[in-house]
Amino acid sequence: DSNQIIPGKLRELAKSFNCNNLKGHFPYKFFNLNNLNYCGDLPQYEYFDDLSLEEYNNWNEKIKKIGGYDIKNELIKYLKKDLKSLNEILIIFSKYIFNNYGINITKIKSISSLAINIYLSNFYRKKYNIKMIKGEVEKEIRQAYFGGLVISKNNYKHEKKAYVYDINSHY
């Protein structure tokens, strides 16, 4: 699912990415097993989400001119718009990531894995080696993971080096 890599509503993402293919509108609250073959007036405004009253009224005028609303045809158009806008978003995002960071997102599963890939391939320097905790110490630390607020205290002497770990990223 694209939401693991690019979180957000598809409609908003398509606008943010200046896509040519924008997500359409569909009356989810109207659609059910009893009206799969509905043809008639545009369903009432209350059945739509994310649709302004002005957009609804303009659409309603167009529907009246073409002779009615066919729910099957509208659903197919809606799904095609969904897929085209998602495809366009992923292409734009993929090109941006590749052109700026040299990463191909087709093997990436989440925004976190993308972030670590970008960091390791573009900003990580061996002299700033990331220390990894393994073995018995790691097992002990993992037994203490209960979630909640983590507060850091800086009570160490400054003449010694110290490593600071973001434990939230270890899950």
PDB file of C-alpha atoms in Angstrom, residues 83-146:
ATOM      1  CA  LEU A  83      -5.479   4.151 -10.021  1.00  0.00           C
ATOM      2  CA  LYS A  84      -4.259   6.807 -12.454  1.00  0.00           C
ATOM      3  CA  SER A  85      -3.723   9.371  -9.695  1.00  0.00           C
ATOM      4  CA  LEU A  86      -1.929   6.819  -7.484  1.00  0.00           C
ATOM      5  CA  ASN A  87       0.257   5.776 -10.411  1.00  0.00           C
ATOM      6  CA  GLU A  88       1.125   9.382 -11.194  1.00  0.00           C
ATOM      7  CA  ILE A  89       1.946  10.115  -7.529  1.00  0.00           C
ATOM      8  CA  LEU A  90       4.236   7.091  -7.310  1.00  0.00           C
ATOM      9  CA  ILE A  91       6.014   7.992 -10.557  1.00  0.00           C
ATOM     10  CA  ILE A  92       6.594  11.602  -9.459  1.00  0.00           C
ATOM     11  CA  PHE A  93       7.744  10.509  -5.976  1.00  0.00           C
ATOM     12  CA  SER A  94       9.957   7.765  -7.399  1.00  0.00           C
ATOM     13  CA  LYS A  95      11.659  10.154  -9.835  1.00  0.00           C
ATOM     14  CA  TYR A  96      12.203  12.721  -7.084  1.00  0.00           C
ATOM     15  CA  ILE A  97      13.794  10.174  -4.734  1.00  0.00           C
ATOM     16  CA  PHE A  98      15.944   8.686  -7.499  1.00  0.00           C
ATOM     17  CA  ASN A  99      17.085  12.058  -8.903  1.00  0.00           C
ATOM     18  CA  ASN A 100      17.901  13.498  -5.469  1.00  0.00           C
ATOM     19  CA  TYR A 101      19.167  10.452  -3.573  1.00  0.00           C
ATOM     20  CA  GLY A 102      19.827   7.695  -6.131  1.00  0.00           C
ATOM     21  CA  ILE A 103      17.365   5.301  -4.472  1.00  0.00           C
ATOM     22  CA  ASN A 104      14.945   3.092  -6.428  1.00  0.00           C
ATOM     23  CA  ILE A 105      11.783   2.907  -4.300  1.00  0.00           C
ATOM     24  CA  THR A 106      10.487  -0.350  -5.816  1.00  0.00           C
ATOM     25  CA  LYS A 107      12.225  -2.395  -3.103  1.00  0.00           C
ATOM     26  CA  ILE A 108      11.249  -0.026  -0.258  1.00  0.00           C
ATOM     27  CA  LYS A 109       8.413  -1.098   2.041  1.00  0.00           C
ATOM     28  CA  SER A 110       7.977   1.890   4.366  1.00  0.00           C
ATOM     29  CA  ILE A 111       8.888   5.530   4.847  1.00  0.00           C
ATOM     30  CA  SER A 112      11.234   4.442   7.663  1.00  0.00           C
ATOM     31  CA  SER A 113      13.180   2.076   5.417  1.00  0.00           C
ATOM     32  CA  LEU A 114      13.352   4.806   2.764  1.00  0.00           C
ATOM     33  CA  ALA A 115      14.726   7.259   5.335  1.00  0.00           C
ATOM     34  CA  ILE A 116      17.455   4.861   6.511  1.00  0.00           C
ATOM     35  CA  ASN A 117      18.364   4.036   2.884  1.00  0.00           C
ATOM     36  CA  ILE A 118      18.681   7.724   2.035  1.00  0.00           C
ATOM     37  CA  TYR A 119      20.743   8.353   5.159  1.00  0.00           C
ATOM     38  CA  LEU A 120      23.095   5.403   4.667  1.00  0.00           C
ATOM     39  CA  SER A 121      23.668   5.990   0.954  1.00  0.00           C
ATOM     40  CA  ASN A 122      23.945   9.794   1.006  1.00  0.00           C
ATOM     41  CA  PHE A 123      24.884  11.109   4.441  1.00  0.00           C
ATOM     42  CA  TYR A 124      26.429   8.314   6.509  1.00  0.00           C
ATOM     43  CA  ARG A 125      30.179   8.551   6.997  1.00  0.00           C
ATOM     44  CA  LYS A 126      32.193   5.653   8.369  1.00  0.00           C
ATOM     45  CA  LYS A 127      33.959   7.914  10.883  1.00  0.00           C
ATOM     46  CA  TYR A 128      30.537   8.459  12.546  1.00  0.00           C
ATOM     47  CA  ASN A 129      29.942   4.744  12.959  1.00  0.00           C
ATOM     48  CA  ILE A 130      26.524   3.810  14.354  1.00  0.00           C
ATOM     49  CA  LYS A 131      26.967   1.573  17.369  1.00  0.00           C
ATOM     50  CA  MET A 132      24.629  -1.421  17.408  1.00  0.00           C
ATOM     51  CA  ILE A 133      23.739  -3.253  20.590  1.00  0.00           C
ATOM     52  CA  LYS A 134      23.667  -7.039  20.154  1.00  0.00           C
ATOM     53  CA  GLY A 135      23.651 -10.212  22.229  1.00  0.00           C
ATOM     54  CA  GLU A 136      22.606 -10.432  25.880  1.00  0.00           C
ATOM     55  CA  VAL A 137      22.488  -6.649  26.360  1.00  0.00           C
ATOM     56  CA  GLU A 138      20.036  -6.309  23.464  1.00  0.00           C
ATOM     57  CA  LYS A 139      17.820  -9.075  24.922  1.00  0.00           C
ATOM     58  CA  GLU A 140      17.760  -7.333  28.308  1.00  0.00           C
ATOM     59  CA  ILE A 141      16.876  -3.988  26.765  1.00  0.00           C
ATOM     60  CA  ARG A 142      14.088  -5.504  24.641  1.00  0.00           C
ATOM     61  CA  GLN A 143      12.497  -7.017  27.763  1.00  0.00           C
ATOM     62  CA  ALA A 144      12.126  -3.482  29.096  1.00  0.00           C
ATOM     63  CA  TYR A 145      10.205  -2.125  26.070  1.00  0.00           C
ATOM     64  CA  PHE A 146       6.806  -1.134  27.368  1.00  0.00           C
TER      65      PHE A 146
END
